[in-house]
Coordinates of C-alpha atoms and ligand atoms in Angstrom, one line a residue:
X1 CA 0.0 0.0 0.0
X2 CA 0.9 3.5 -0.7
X3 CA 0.0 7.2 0.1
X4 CA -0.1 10.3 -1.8
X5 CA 1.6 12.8 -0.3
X6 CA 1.3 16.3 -1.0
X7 CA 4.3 18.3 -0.1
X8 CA 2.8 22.5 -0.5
X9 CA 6.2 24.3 -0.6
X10 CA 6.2 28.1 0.7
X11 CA 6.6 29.6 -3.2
X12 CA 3.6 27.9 -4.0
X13 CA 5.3 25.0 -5.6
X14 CA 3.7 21.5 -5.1
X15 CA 4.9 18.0 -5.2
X16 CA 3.5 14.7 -5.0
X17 CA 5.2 11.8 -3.5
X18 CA 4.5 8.0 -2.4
X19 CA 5.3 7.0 0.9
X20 CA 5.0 3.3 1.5
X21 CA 3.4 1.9 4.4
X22 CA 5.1 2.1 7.4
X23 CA 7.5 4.0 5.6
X24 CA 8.5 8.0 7.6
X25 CA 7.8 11.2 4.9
X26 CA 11.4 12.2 5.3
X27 CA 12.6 8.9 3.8
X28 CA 9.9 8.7 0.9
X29 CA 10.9 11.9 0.2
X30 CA 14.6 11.5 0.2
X31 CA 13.9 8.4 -2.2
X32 CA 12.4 10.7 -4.7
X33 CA 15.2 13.0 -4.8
X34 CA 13.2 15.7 -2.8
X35 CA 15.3 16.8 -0.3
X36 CA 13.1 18.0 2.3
X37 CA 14.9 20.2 5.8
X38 CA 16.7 17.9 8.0
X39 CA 19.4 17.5 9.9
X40 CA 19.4 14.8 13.0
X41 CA 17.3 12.3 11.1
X42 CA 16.3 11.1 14.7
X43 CA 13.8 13.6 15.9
X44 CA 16.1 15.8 17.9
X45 CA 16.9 19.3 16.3
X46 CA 13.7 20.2 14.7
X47 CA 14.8 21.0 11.4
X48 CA 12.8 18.8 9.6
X49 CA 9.0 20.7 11.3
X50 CA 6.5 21.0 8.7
X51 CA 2.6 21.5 8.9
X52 CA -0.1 18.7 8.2
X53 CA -3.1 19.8 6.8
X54 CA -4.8 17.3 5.8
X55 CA -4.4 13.5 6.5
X56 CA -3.9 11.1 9.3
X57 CA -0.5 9.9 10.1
X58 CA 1.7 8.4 13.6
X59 CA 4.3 10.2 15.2
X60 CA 5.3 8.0 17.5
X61 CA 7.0 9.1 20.9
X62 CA 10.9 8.5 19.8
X63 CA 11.2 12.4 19.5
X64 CA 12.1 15.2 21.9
X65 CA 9.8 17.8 23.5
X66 CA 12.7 20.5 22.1
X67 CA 12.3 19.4 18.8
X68 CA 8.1 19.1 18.6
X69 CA 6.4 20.2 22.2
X70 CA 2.7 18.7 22.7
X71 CA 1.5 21.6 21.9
X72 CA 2.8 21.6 18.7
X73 CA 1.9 18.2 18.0
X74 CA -2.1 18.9 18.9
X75 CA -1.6 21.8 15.9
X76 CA -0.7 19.4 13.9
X77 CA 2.8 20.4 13.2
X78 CA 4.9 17.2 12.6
X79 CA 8.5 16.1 12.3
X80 CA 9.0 14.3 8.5
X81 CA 11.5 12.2 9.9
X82 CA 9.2 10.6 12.7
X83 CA 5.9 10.9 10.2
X84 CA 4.2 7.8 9.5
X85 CA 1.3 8.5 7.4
X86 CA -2.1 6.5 7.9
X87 CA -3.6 8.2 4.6
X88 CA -3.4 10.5 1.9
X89 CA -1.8 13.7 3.6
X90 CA -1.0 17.4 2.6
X91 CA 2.2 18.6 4.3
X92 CA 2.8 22.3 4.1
X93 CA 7.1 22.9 3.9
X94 CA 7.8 26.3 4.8
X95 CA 10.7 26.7 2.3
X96 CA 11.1 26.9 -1.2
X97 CA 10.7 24.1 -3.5
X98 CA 14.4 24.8 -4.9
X99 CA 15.9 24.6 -1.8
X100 CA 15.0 20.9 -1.3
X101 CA 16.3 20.7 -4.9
X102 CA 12.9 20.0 -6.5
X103 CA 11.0 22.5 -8.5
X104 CA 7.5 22.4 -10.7
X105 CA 7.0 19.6 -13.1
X106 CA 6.4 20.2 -16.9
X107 CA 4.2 18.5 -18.6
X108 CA 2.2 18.6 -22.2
X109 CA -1.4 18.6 -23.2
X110 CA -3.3 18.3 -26.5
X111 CA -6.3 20.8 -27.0
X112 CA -9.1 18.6 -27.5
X113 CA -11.6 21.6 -27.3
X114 CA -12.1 25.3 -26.9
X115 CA -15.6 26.5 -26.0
X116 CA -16.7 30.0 -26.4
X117 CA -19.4 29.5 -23.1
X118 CA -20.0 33.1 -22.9
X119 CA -18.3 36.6 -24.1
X120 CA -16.4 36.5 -21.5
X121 CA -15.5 32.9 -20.5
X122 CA -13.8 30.4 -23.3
X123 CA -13.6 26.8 -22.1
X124 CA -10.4 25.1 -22.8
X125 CA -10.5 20.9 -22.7
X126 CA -7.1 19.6 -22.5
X127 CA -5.6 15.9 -23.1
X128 CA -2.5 15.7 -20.5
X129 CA 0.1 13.4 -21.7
X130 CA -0.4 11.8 -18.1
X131 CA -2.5 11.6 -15.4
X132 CA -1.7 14.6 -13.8
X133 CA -2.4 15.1 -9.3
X134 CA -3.0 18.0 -8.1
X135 CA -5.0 19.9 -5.3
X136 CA -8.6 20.7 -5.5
X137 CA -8.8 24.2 -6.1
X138 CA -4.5 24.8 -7.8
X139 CA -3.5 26.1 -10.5
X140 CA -1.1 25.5 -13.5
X141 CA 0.8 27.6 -15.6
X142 CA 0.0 27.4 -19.5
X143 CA 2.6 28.4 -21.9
X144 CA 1.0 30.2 -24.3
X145 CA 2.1 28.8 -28.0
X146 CA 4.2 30.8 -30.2
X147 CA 5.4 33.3 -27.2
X148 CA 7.3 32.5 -24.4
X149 CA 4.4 34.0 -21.7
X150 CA 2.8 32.3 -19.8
X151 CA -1.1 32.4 -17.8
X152 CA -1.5 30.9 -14.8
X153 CA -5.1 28.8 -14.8
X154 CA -7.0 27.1 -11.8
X155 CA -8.5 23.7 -13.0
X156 CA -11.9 23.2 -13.1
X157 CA -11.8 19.2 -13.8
X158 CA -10.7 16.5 -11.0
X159 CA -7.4 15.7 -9.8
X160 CA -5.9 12.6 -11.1
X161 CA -7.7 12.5 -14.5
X162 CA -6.2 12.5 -17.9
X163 CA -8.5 15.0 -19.0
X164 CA -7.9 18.5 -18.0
X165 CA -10.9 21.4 -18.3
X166 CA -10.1 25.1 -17.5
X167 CA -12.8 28.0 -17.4
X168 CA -10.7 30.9 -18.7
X169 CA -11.6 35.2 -18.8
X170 CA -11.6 36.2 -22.0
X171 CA -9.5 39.2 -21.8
X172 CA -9.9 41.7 -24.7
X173 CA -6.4 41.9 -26.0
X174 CA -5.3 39.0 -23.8
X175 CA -2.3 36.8 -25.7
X176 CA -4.0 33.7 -24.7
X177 CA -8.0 34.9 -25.3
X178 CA -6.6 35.7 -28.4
X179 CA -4.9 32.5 -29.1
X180 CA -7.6 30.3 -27.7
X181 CA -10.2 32.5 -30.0
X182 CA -8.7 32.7 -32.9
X183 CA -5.9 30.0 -33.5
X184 CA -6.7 26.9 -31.4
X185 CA -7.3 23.7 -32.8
X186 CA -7.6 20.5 -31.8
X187 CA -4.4 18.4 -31.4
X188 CA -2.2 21.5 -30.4
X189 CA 0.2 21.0 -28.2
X190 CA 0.4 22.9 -25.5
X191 CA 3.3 23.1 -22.5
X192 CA 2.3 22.9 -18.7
X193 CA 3.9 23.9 -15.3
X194 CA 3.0 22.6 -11.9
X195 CA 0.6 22.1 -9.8
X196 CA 1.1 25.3 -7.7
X197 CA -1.4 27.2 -5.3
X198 CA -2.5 27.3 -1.5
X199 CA -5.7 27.7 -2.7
X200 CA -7.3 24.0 -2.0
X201 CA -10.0 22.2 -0.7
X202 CA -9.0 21.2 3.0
X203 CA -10.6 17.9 5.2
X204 CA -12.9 19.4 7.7
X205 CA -16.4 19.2 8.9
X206 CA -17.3 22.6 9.1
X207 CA -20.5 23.8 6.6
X208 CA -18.5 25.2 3.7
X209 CA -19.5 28.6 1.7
X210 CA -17.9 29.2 -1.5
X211 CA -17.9 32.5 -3.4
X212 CA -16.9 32.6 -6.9
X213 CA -16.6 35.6 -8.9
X214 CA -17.0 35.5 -12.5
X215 CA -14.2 32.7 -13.8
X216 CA -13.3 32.6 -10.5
X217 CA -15.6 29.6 -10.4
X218 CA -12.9 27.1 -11.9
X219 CA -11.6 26.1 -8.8
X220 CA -14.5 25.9 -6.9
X221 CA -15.9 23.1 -10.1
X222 CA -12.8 21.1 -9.1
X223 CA -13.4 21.0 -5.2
X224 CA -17.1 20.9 -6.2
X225 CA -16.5 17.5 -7.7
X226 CA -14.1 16.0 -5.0
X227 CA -16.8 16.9 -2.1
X228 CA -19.3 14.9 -4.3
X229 CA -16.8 11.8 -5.0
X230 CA -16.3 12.1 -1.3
X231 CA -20.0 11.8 -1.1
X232 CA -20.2 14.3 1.2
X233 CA -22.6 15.5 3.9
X234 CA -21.0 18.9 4.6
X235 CA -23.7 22.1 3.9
X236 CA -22.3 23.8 0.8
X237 CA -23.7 26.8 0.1
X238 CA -21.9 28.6 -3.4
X239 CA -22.4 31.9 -4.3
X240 CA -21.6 33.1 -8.4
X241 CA -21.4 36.3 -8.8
X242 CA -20.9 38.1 -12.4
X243 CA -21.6 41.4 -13.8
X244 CA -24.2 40.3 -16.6
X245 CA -27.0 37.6 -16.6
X246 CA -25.1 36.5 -19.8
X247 CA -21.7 35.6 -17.9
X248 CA -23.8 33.0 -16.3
X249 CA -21.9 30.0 -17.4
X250 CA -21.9 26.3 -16.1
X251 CA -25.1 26.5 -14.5
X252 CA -26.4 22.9 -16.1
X253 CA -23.3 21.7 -13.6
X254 CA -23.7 24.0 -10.9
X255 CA -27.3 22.8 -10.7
X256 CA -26.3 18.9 -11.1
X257 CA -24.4 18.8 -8.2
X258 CA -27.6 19.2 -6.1
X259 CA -28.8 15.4 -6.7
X260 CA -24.7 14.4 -5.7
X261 CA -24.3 16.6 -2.6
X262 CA -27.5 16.1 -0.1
X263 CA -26.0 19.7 1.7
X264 CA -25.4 21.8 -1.6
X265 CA -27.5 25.0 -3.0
X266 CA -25.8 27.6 -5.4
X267 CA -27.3 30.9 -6.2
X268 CA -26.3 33.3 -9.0
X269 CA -25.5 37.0 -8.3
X270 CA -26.0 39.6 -10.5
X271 CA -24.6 43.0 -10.4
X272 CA -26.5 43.9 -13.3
X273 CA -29.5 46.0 -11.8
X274 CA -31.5 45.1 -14.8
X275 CA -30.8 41.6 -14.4
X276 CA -34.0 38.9 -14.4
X277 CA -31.8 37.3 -10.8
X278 CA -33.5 37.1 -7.8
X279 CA -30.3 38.3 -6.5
X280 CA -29.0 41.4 -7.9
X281 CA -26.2 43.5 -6.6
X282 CA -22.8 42.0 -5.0
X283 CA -22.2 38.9 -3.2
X284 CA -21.7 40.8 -0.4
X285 CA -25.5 42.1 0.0
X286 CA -26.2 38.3 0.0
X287 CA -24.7 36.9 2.4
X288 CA -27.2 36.2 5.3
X289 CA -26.6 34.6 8.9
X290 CA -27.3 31.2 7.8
X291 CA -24.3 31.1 5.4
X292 CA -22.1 32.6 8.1
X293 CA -22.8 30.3 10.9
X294 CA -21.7 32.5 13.5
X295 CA -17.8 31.9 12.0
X296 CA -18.3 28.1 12.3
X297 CA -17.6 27.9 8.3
X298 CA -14.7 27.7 6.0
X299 CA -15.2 29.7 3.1
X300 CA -13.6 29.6 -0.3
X301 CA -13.3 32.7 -2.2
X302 CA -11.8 32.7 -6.0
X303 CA -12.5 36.4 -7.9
X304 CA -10.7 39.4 -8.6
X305 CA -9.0 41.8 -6.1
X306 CA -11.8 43.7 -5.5
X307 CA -14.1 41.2 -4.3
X308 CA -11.4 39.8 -2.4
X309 CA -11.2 42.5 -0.3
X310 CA -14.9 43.3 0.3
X311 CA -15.9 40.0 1.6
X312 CA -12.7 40.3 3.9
X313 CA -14.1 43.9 4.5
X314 CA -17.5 42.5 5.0
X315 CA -16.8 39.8 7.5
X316 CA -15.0 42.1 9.3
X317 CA -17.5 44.9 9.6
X318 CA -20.1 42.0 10.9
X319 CA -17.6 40.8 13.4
X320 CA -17.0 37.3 11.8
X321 CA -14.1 35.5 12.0
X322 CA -14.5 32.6 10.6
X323 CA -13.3 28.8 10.9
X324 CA -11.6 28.9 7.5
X325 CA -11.3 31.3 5.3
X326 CA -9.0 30.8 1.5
X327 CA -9.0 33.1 -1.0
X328 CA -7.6 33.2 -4.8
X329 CA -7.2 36.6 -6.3
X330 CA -7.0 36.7 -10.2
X331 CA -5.9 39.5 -12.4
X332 CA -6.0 39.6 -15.4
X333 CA -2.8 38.8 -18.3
X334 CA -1.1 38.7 -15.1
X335 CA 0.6 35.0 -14.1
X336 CA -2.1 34.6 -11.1
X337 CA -4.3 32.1 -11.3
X338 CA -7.6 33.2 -13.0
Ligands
FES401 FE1 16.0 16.5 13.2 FE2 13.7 15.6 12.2 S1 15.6 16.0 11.2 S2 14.1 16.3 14.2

């Protein structure tokens, strides 16, 4: 038996490893040529201290207090070199990939298809030259073909899978709007960098509320579908906001996920204040008591700066502070995720 293990580096950077059974992260990890902090190798100094965030795992008790106090092990902060993992785990390394001499991987795609769903939002369906694991809710970087820039795009598919689906802005002027618009065909190759991004679905039981905005919904489809391959019970609420009632895109799914997720609702929000919505206006004006829990929620938030910072201003203001809160800003023809 092996376990996935997700090592989330502090640039961003993440890599997957398997750890055998029985087998301590720091070794797995070594074996892989991923060079993780350590120095003892015997739980005494500490260097090796990372953060678990997801996963289940045995520490034993052949460590010193100096190198990991109790407290430190009830926050979940472990020592690789004692780690035994129990399950799949996300580990949190708070130094750069390149200093544990590992760095993104690169990988290539085929289009298979490029959708126009909306003026603003193209869908790009991708055939990765392998199965490709990543984080609910990362990103990758796409090179775009012909030019040496690159866009950074959040997934919108599953981890794991062979087929990779991206919901994408279409930016007026933007080198890859323009290339997914007007040059795309089938059967292109195209270049990939990563996974990357701290923006990802975390194990928990607390009712979940996630806000897209706009194509900020990508990531929110991919944790979307774990949570309903989980089969899970949490209470989901989503939120969608856009400008236009025409930006609307990927309700058919949005709506699907009702009959896999006993917990889920989604509601559009429209800014427009001609819109036919029953909610019109900013996510903000809509989000009610129920959704906020008293704080006892994590929330996911993936949209541009702006709406960022007035939920952030909004929870503030009504004195919430939640159980969780994530957020993914995008900018546009910038390399943030979008
Ligand atoms: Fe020293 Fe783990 S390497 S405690």
């Amino acid at each position: 038996m092996t376990f996935n293990i997700a090592l989330n580096f502090e640039d961003g950077v993440t890599r997957f490893i398997e750890c055998n059974a029985g087998e301590k992260v720091l070794d797995a990890a070594y074996r892989q040529k991923v060079n993780l902090p350590m120095d003892c190798s015997d739980g005494v100094c500490g260097t090796c201290k990372c953060q678990c965030v997801s996963g289940e795992y045995d520490l034993g008790d052949d460590y010193l207090e100096e190198a990991l106090s109790e407290e430190e092990a009830d926050e979940r902060r472990v020592l690789t070199c004692q780690m035994i993992p129990n399950s799949d785990c996300v580990i949190e390394v708070p130094v750069a990939a390149a200093q544990c001499k590992t760095a993104l991987a690169t990988t290539g795609a085929d289009v298979v298809e490029v959708s126009l769903l909306s003026d603003t939002a193209i869908e790009l369906v991708v055939q990765l030259d392998e199965p490709l694991a990543f984080l609910p809710g990362q990103y990758i970087n796409i090179q775009v073909p012909g030019s040496t820039q690159v866009r950074a795009y959040s997934f919108s598919s599953l981890p794991g899978s062979r087929e990779g689906r991206f919901l994408i802005r279409n930016v007026p002027g933007g080198v890859m709007s323009q290339w997914l618009t007007r040059q795309a065909r089938a059967g292109d190759r195209l270049t990939l960098s990563g996974p990357m991004g701290s923006f990802y679905l975390r194990d928990g039981e607390r009712p979940l509320l996630l806000l897209a905005g706009g194509t900020g919904l990508a990531p929110l489809l991919s944790m979307l579908q774990t949570l309903a391959g989980q089969e899970s019970r949490r209470p989901i609420t989503l939120l969608y906001g856009v400008t236009r009632d025409c930006d609307l895109v990927k309700t058919d799914a949005l709506e699907a996920f009702t009959q896999r997720l006993p917990g889920y609702r989604w509601l559009p929000v429209v800014a427009d204040a001609e819109s036919a919505c029953p909610q019109r206006g900013f996510v903000t004006e809509h989000l009610d008591e129920a959704m906020l829990n008293e704080g006892d929620v994590d929330i996911y938030l993936c949209g541009p700066p702006p709406m960022v910072n007035a939920v952030s201003a909004a929870l503030r203001d009504r004195g919430i502070t939640p159980g969780g809160f994530w957020y993914e800003k995008f900018i546009a023809s910038q390399s943030a995720a979008a």
